[in-house]
Each structure stands twice: as structure tokens, then as C-alpha cells.
Short mmCIF file of C-alpha atoms and ligand atoms in Angstrom, two decimals:
data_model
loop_
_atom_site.label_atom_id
_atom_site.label_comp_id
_atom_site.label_asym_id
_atom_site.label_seq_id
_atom_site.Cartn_x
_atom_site.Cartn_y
_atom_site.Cartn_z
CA UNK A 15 -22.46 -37.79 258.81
CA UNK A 16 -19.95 -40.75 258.82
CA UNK A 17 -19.35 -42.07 255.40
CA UNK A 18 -18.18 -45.38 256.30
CA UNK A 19 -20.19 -48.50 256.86
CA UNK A 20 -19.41 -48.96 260.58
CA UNK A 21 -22.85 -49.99 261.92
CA UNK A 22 -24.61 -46.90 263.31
CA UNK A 23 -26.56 -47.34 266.37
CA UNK A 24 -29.03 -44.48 267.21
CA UNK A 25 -30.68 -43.80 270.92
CA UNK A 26 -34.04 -42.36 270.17
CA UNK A 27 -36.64 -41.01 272.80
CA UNK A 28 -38.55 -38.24 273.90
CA UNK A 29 -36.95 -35.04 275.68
CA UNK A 30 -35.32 -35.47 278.71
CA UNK A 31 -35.60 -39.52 278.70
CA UNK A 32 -31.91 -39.46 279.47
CA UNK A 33 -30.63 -40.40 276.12
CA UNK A 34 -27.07 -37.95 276.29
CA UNK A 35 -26.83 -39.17 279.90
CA UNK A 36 -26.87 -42.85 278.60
CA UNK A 37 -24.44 -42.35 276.09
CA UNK A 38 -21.99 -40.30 279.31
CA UNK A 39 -22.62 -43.75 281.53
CA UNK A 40 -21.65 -46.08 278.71
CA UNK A 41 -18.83 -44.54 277.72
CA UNK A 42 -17.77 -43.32 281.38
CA UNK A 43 -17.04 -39.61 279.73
CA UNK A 44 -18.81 -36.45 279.72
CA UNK A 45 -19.38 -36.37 275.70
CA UNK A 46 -22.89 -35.72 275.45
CA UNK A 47 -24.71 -32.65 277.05
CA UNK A 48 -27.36 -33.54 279.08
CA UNK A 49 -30.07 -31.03 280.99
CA UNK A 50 -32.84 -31.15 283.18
CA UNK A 51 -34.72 -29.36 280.87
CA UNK A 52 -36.01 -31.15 277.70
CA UNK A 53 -35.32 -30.03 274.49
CA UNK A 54 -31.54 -30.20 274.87
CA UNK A 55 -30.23 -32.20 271.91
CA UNK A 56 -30.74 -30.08 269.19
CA UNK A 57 -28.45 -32.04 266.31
CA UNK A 58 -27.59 -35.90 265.56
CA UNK A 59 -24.14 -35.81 267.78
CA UNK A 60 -22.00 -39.11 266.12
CA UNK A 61 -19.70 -40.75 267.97
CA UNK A 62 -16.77 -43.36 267.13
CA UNK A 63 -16.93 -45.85 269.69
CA UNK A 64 -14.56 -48.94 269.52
CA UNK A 65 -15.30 -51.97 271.81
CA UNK A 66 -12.42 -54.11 272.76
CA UNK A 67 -13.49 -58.25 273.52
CA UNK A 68 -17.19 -57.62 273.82
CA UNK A 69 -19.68 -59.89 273.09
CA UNK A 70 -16.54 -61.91 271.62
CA UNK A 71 -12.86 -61.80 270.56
CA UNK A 72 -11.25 -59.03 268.35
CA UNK A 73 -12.32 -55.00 268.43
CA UNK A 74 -15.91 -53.42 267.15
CA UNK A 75 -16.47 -50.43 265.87
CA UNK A 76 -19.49 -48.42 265.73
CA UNK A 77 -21.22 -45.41 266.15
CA UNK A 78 -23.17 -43.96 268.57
CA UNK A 79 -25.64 -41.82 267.40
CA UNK A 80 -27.26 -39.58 270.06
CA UNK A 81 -30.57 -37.73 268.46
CA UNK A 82 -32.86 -34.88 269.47
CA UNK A 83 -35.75 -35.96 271.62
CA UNK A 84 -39.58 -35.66 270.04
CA UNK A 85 -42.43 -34.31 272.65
CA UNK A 86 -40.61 -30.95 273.88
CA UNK A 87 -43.23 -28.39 274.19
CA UNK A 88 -40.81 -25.42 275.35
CA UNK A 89 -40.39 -23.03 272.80
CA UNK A 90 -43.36 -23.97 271.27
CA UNK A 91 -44.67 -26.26 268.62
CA UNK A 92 -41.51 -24.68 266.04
CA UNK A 93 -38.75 -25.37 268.16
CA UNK A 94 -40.20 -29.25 268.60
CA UNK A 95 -41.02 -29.62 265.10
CA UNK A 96 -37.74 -28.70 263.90
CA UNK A 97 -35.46 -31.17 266.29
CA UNK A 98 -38.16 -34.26 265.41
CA UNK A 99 -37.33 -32.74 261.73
CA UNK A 100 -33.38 -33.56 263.00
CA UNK A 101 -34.01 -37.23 264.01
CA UNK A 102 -36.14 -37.94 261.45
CA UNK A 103 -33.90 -36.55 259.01
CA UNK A 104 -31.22 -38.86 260.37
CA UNK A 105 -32.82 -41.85 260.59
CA UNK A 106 -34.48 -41.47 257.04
CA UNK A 107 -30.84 -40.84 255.94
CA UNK A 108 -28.81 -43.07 253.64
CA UNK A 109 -27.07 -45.53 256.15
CA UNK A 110 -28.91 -48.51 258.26
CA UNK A 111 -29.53 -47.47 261.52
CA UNK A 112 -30.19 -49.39 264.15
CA UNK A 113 -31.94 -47.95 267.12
CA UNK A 114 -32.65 -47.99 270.94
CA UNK A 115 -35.95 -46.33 271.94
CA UNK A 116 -35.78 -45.32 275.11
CA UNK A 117 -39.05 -44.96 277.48
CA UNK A 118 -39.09 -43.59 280.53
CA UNK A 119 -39.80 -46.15 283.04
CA UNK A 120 -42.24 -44.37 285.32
CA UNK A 121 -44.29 -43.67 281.87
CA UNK A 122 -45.22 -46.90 280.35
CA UNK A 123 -47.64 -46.19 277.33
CA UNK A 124 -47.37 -42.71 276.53
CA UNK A 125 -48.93 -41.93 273.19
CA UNK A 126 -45.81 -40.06 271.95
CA UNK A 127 -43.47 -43.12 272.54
CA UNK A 128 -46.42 -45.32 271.00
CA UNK A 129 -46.26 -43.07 267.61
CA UNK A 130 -42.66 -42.82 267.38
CA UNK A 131 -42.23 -47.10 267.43
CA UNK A 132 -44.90 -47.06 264.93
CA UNK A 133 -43.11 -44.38 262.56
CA UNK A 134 -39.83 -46.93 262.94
CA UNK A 135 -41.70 -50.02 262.37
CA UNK A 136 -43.70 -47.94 259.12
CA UNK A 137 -40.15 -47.29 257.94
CA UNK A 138 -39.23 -51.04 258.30
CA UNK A 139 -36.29 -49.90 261.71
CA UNK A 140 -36.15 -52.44 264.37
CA UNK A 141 -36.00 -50.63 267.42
CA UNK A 142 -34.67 -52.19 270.75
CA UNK A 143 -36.70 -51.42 273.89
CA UNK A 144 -34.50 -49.93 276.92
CA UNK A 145 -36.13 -48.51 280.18
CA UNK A 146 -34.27 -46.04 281.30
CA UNK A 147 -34.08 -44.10 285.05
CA UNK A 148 -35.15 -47.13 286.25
CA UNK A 149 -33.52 -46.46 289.58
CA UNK A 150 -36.41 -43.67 290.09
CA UNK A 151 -38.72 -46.83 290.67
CA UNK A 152 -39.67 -48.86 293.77
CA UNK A 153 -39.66 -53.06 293.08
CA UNK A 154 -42.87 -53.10 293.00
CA UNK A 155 -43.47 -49.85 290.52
CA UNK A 156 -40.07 -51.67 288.53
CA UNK A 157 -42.24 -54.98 288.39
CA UNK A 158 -45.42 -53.27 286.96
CA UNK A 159 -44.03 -50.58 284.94
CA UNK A 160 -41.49 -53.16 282.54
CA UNK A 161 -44.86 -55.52 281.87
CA UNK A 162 -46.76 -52.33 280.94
CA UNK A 163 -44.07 -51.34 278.41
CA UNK A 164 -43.13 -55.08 277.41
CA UNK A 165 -46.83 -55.52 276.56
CA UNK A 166 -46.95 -51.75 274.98
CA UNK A 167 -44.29 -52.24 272.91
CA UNK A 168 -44.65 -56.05 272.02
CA UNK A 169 -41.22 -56.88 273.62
CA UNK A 170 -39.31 -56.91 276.62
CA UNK A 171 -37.91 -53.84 277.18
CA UNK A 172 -33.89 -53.41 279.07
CA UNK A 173 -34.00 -51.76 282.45
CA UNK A 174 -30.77 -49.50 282.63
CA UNK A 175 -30.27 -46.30 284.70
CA UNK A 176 -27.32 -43.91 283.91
CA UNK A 177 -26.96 -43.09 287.25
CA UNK A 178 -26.44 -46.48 289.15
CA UNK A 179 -25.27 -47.98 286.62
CA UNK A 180 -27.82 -50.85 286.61
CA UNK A 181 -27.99 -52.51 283.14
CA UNK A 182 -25.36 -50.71 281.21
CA UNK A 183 -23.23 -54.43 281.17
CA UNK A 184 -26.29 -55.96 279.78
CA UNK A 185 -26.88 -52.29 277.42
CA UNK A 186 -23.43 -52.80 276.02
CA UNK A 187 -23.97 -56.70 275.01
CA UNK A 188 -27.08 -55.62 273.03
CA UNK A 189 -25.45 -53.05 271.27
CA UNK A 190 -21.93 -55.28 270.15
CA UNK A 191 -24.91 -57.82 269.14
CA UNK A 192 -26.66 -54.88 266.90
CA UNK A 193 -23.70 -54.39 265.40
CA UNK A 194 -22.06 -57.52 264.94
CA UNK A 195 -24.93 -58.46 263.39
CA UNK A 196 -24.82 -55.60 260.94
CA UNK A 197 -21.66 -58.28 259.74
CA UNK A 198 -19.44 -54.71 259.78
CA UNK A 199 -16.71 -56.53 262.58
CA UNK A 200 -13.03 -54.78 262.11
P1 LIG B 5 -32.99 -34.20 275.18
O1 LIG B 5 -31.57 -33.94 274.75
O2 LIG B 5 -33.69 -32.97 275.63
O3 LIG B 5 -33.77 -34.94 274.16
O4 LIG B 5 -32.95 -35.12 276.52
P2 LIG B 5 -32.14 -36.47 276.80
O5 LIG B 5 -33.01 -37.63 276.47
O6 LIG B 5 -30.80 -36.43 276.16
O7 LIG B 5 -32.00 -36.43 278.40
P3 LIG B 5 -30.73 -36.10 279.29
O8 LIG B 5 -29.71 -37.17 279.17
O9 LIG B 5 -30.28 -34.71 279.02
O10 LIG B 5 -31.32 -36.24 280.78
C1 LIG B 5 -32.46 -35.53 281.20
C2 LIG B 5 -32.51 -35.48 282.71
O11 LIG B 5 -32.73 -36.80 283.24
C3 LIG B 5 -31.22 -34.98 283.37
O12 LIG B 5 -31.59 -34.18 284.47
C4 LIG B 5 -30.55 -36.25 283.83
O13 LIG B 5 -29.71 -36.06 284.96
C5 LIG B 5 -31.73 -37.12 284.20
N1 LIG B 5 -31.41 -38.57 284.05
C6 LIG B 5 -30.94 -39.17 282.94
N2 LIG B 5 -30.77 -40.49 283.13
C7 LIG B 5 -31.12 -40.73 284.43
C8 LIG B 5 -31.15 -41.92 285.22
O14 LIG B 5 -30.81 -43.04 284.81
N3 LIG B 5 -31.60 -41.79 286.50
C9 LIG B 5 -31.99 -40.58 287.00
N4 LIG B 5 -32.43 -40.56 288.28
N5 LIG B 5 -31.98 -39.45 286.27
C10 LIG B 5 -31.54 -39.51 285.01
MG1 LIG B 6 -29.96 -35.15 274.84
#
């Protein structure tokens, strides 16, 4: 793990919510694996990101922090305990993280997404709500489905998808404000 105090920002979710694939459309690289079958994250994967004239003048530098997903059944109740043991690990870890929770937009409510914002809030992380695949959702679904999880989760959440590209402008603000607020600017 870094040693530094960059500001660490940390994309949280269940398996196969599309947290590597955000981290590929943000970034415009193939860094992070991603699968169509859950359960592939199976470390905290740090990256050095540096952001030049976002959100302001000068250069930011951060990290991304793409974790293991919680919920993945495959492999049985061992395999998932260990990679929630990963991200929990990680974010119980020494350094501030800040974190995006992603929820899948065509599941609003699940219980698993419910527990995990209330094991951040216990531990006193602000998480940031982003709605991802949201290009998997009619206007209407899109209309209904963002109330559900704004109301679920007590805040509005960010629609993005990785694969239209929908958002990520918007994704990128919120994260140079995370960390710029972390008062870490280079
Ligand atoms: P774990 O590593 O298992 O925790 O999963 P993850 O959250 O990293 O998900 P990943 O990025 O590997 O994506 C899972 C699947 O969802 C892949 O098949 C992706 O192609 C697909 N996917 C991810 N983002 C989007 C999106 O915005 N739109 C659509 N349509 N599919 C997406
Ligand atoms: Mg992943």
C-alpha cells in the first residue's frame, strides 16, 4: 500500500457492478481486469492517477483504489468471505479513504449494498453514491431506479456507464473534489 498521503479514493461494490470497468473508462486504458463473471477482483489494485486542470488550475494526484466486490457466491461462502476480508482490510487500513459505492442501477435496494453503506457509515467513511451501467436502463426504468436508490441511500446517487461513457465528465469532477478536499493538492 502507498505510503504517501496522496488522497486515496476507493470504488467499492458488489461483484460484477463494473467497478474495474469504471476505473478502464476513466482512465481510457485497459488497467483493471474486468469479467463477466463476479468474483474477479481478488486484491486492492492501487493506482497513481494524476489529473491535469480539473476541477481547477495546477495537477492532482491521487489514487485509485479498485477493491474486491462483496456478494459473490461462486466458490462458495470461503472464496466470498476472504475478498470482503480484502476490502475490508483496506478500508480499515491506516490511510483515509474516501469511497464510491457503486450500485447497480437496475438493482435499487438490494440488502447487500444496504449493509455495506451501513458498515462505512459505522466506521465513520463517507461514501459517494454512483449508479453504474446505467445505459442498461430505459428513461423511464433510469427515472425510477435513481429515486429508489437516492431515497435508499439518503442521497442522490451519479448515473455513469463505462460503456457510453455517460457521466464519467461529471465522475471525474467528484473525484478531483474528494480529493482536493482531502487539502493533499501537488
Ligand atoms: P468484481 O471484480 O468481480 O468485483 O467485479 P467488478 O465490479 O470489477 O465488475 P467488472 O468491471 O469486472 O464488470 C462486470 C461486468 O459488467 C463485465 O461484463 C462488464 O463488461 C460489465 N459492465 C461494466 N460496466 C458496464 C456498463 O457501464 N455498462 C454495461 N452495459 N456493462 C458494464
Ligand atoms: Mg473488479
Amino acid at each position: 500500500m502507498p505510503k504517501d498521503a496522496l488522497p486515496q479514493v476507493a470504488l467499492a461494490g458488489r461483484s460484477n457492478v463494473g467497478k474495474s470497468s469504471l476505473i478502464n473508462a476513466l482512465t481510457r486504458r485497459r488497467i483493471a481486469r474486468t469479467s463477466a463473471a463476479p468474483g474477479k477482483t481478488r486484491l486492492a489494485n492501487v493506482y497513481r492517477v494524476e489529473l491535469e486542470g480539473a476541477d481547477g488550475p495546477g495537477r492532482l494526484a491521487l489514487y485509485l483504489v479498485d477493491l474486491p466486490g462483496y456478494g459473490y457466491a461462486r466458490g462458495g461462502a470461503e472464496s466470498a468471505n476472504e475478498l470482503r476480508a480484502v476490502a475490508e482490510a483496506y478500508l480499515g487500513g491506516p490511510h483515509a479513504p474516501y469511497v464510491l459505492l457503486l450500485i447497480d442501477s437496475r438493482h435499487p435496494g438490494l440488502d447487500a449494498d444496504i449493509q455495506a453503506a451501513k458498515w462505512l457509515e459505522s466506521r465513520g467513511i463517507g461514501a459517494h453514491i454512483v449508479a453504474t451501467k446505467i445505459d442498461k436502463l430505459t428513461r423511464s426504468e433510469r427515472a425510477r431506479n435513481l429515486d429508489a436508490i437516492g431515497n435508499t441511500f439518503g442521497t442522490a446517487a451519479l448515473p455513469v456507464s463505462a460503456t457510453s461513457g455517460e457521466g464519467l465528465d461529471e465522475l471525474w469532477r467528484m473525484i478531483a473534489r474528494i480529493a482536493r478536499d482531502a487539502g493533499r493538492v501537488e
